[in-house]
GROMACS .gro file of C-alpha atoms in nm:
model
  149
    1UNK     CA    1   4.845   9.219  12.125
    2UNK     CA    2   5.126   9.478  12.030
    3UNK     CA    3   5.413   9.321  11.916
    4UNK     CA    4   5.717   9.532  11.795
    5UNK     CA    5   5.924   9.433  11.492
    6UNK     CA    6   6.306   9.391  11.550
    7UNK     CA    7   6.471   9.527  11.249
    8UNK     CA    8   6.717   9.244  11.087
    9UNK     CA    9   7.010   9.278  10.903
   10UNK     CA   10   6.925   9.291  10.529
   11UNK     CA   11   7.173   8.973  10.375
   12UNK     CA   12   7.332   9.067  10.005
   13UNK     CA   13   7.450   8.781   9.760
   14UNK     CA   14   7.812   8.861   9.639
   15UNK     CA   15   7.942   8.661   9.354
   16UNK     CA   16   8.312   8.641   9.336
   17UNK     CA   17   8.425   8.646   8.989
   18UNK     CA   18   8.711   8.580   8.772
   19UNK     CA   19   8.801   8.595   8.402
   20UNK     CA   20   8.641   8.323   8.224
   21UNK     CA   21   8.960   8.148   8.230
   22UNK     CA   22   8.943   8.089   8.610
   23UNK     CA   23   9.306   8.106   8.826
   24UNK     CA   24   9.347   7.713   8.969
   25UNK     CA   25   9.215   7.746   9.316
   26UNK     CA   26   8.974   7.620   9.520
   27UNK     CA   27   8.774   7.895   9.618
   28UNK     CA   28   8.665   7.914   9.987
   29UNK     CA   29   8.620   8.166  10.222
   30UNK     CA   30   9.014   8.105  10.404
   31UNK     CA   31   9.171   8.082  10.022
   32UNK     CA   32   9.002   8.440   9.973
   33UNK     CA   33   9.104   8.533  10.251
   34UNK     CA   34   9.422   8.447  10.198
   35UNK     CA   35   9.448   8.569   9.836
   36UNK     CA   36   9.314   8.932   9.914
   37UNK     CA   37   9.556   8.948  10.203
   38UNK     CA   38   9.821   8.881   9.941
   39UNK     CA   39   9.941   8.547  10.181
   40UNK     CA   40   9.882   8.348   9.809
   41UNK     CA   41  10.035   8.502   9.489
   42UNK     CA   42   9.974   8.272   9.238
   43UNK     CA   43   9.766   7.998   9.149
   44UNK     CA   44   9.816   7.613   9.073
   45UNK     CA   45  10.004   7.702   8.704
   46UNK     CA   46  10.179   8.010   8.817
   47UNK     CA   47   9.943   8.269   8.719
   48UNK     CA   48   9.944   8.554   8.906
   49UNK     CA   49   9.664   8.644   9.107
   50UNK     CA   50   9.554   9.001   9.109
   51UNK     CA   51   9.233   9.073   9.383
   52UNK     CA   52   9.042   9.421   9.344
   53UNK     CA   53   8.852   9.584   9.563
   54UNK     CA   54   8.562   9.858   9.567
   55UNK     CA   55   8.629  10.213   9.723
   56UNK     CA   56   8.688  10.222  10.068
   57UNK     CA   57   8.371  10.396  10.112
   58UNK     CA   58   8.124  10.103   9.931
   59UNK     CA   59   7.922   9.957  10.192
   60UNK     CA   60   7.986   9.636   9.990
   61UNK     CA   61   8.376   9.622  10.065
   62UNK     CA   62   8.311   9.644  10.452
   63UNK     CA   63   8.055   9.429  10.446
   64UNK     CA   64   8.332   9.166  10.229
   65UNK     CA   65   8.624   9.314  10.479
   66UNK     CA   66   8.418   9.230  10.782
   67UNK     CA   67   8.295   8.869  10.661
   68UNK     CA   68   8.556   8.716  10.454
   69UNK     CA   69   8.863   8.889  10.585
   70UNK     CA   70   8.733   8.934  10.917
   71UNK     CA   71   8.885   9.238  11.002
   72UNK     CA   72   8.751   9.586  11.029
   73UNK     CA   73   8.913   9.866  10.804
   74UNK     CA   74   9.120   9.972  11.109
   75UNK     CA   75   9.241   9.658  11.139
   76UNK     CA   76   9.332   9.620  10.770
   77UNK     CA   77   9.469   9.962  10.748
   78UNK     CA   78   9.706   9.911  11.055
   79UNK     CA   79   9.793   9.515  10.825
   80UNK     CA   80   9.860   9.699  10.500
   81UNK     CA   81  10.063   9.968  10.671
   82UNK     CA   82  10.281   9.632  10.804
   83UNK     CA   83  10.287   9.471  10.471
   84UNK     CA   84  10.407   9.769  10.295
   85UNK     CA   85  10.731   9.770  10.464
   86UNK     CA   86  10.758   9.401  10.360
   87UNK     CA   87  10.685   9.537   9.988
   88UNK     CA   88  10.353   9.380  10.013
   89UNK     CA   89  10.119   9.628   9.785
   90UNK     CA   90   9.754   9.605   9.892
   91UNK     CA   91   9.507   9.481   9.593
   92UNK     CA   92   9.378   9.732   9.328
   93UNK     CA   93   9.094   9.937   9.408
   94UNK     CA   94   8.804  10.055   9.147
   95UNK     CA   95   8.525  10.281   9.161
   96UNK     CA   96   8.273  10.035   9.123
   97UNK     CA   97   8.101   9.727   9.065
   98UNK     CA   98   8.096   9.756   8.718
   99UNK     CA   99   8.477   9.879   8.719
  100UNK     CA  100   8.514   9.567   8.868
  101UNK     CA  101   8.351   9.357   8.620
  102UNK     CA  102   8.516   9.508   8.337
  103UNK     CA  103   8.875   9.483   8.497
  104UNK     CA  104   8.852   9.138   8.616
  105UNK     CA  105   8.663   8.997   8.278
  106UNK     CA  106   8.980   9.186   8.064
  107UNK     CA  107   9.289   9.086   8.333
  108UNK     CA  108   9.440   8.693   8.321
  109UNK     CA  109   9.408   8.603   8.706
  110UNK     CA  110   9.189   8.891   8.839
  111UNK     CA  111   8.965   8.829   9.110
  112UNK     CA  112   8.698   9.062   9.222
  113UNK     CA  113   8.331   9.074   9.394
  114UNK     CA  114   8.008   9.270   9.368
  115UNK     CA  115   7.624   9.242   9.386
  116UNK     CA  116   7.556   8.872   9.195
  117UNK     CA  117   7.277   9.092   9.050
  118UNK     CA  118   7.552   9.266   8.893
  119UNK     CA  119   7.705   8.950   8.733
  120UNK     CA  120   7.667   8.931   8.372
  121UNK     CA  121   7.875   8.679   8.081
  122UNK     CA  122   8.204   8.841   8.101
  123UNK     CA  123   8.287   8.707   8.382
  124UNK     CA  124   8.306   8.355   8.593
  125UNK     CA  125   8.142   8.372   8.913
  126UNK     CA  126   8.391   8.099   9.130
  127UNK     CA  127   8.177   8.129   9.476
  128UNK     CA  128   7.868   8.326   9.588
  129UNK     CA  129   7.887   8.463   9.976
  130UNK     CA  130   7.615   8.599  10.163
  131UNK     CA  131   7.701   8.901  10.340
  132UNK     CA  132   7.487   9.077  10.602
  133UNK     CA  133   7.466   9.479  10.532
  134UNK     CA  134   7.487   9.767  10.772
  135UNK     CA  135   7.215   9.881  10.991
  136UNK     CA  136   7.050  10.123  10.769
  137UNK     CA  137   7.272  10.023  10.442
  138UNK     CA  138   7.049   9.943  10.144
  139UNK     CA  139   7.081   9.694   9.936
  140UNK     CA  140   7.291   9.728   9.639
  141UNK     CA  141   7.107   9.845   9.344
  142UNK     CA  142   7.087   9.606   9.037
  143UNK     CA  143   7.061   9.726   8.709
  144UNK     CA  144   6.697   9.655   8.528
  145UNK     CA  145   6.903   9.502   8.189
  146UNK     CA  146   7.092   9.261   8.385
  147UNK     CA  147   6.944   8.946   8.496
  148UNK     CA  148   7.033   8.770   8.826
  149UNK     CA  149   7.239   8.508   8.817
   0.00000   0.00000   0.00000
C-alpha cells in the first residue's frame, strides 16, 4: 500500500525573555499581547516596559505576529500607522536573535523573544510559546556552544 506523507508544519519553541530582574507581570499570551501592542506601559512598580522585535523579514517575528498578536503584518502595519497618530511608537526592532538577547539582558524592563535554543544566562526566560513555522521555513538555527534551555 502507497501511502503519501502530508507535510506538517514544523513547531519552534520561543522563549520570551527579560532582564534578570523580571518587569511585575504575569506573563500570558493576552498580557503579551497587550504589552507588544503598547495597550500596557508599565509594569506592577512602574517600570517601563520596552518590547523588541526581530526584522520584519525573520520568519520568527511572523510566526510571533501571527500567534501571539494574531494579526498578520498588514494588519499590524495598517494598527501602527493608527497608533502613530495617537503618539503610540511601535516597539524597537533588532537585527537578530542575539541583538535581542544582548539588548533585553542590558535594558531594565525589556522584553524580547527568539529560538529558546538561543537562550543563554543573561537573560530570564518569563514564558516559552510554541509557534508553528511557515510552509517551507526552517527551523531556526541554534548555535553548537549554547545549550537548550
Amino acid at each position: 500500500m502507497l501511502g503519501f506523507a502530508q507535510a506538517s508544519p514544523v513547531q519552534v519553541q520561543v522563549a520570551i525573555i527579560t532582564a534578570p530582574d523580571a518587569p511585575r507581570l504575569t506573563f500570558d499570551q493576552s498580557t503579551l499581547r497587550d504589552v507588544y501592542l503598547k495597550k500596557i506601559f508599565v509594569d506592577g512598580r512602574g517600570q517601563r516596559l520596552t518590547p523588541v522585535n526581530l526584522s520584519s523579514r525573520a520568519p520568527l517575528r511572523e510566526a510571533f505576529a501571527r500567534t501571539i498578536l494574531r494579526m498578520s503584518e498588514g494588519q499590524l502595519q495598517d494598527y501602527w500607522n493608527r497608533q502613530y497618530f495617537q503618539g503610540v511608537s511601535p516597539p524597537y526592532v533588532l537585527a537578530s536573535a542575539d541583538a535581542v538577547l544582548q539588548f533585553v539582558a542590558k535594558t531594565p524592563g525589556a522584553i524580547g523573544y527568539v529560538p529558546a535554543c538561543q537562550v543563554d544566562a543573561s537573560v530570564r526566560v518569563v514564558m516559552t510559546v510554541a509557534m508553528p513555522s511557515s510552509p517551507g521555513d526552517a527551523p531556526p538555527a541554534c548555535p553548537a556552544h549554547r545549550a537548550s534551555p
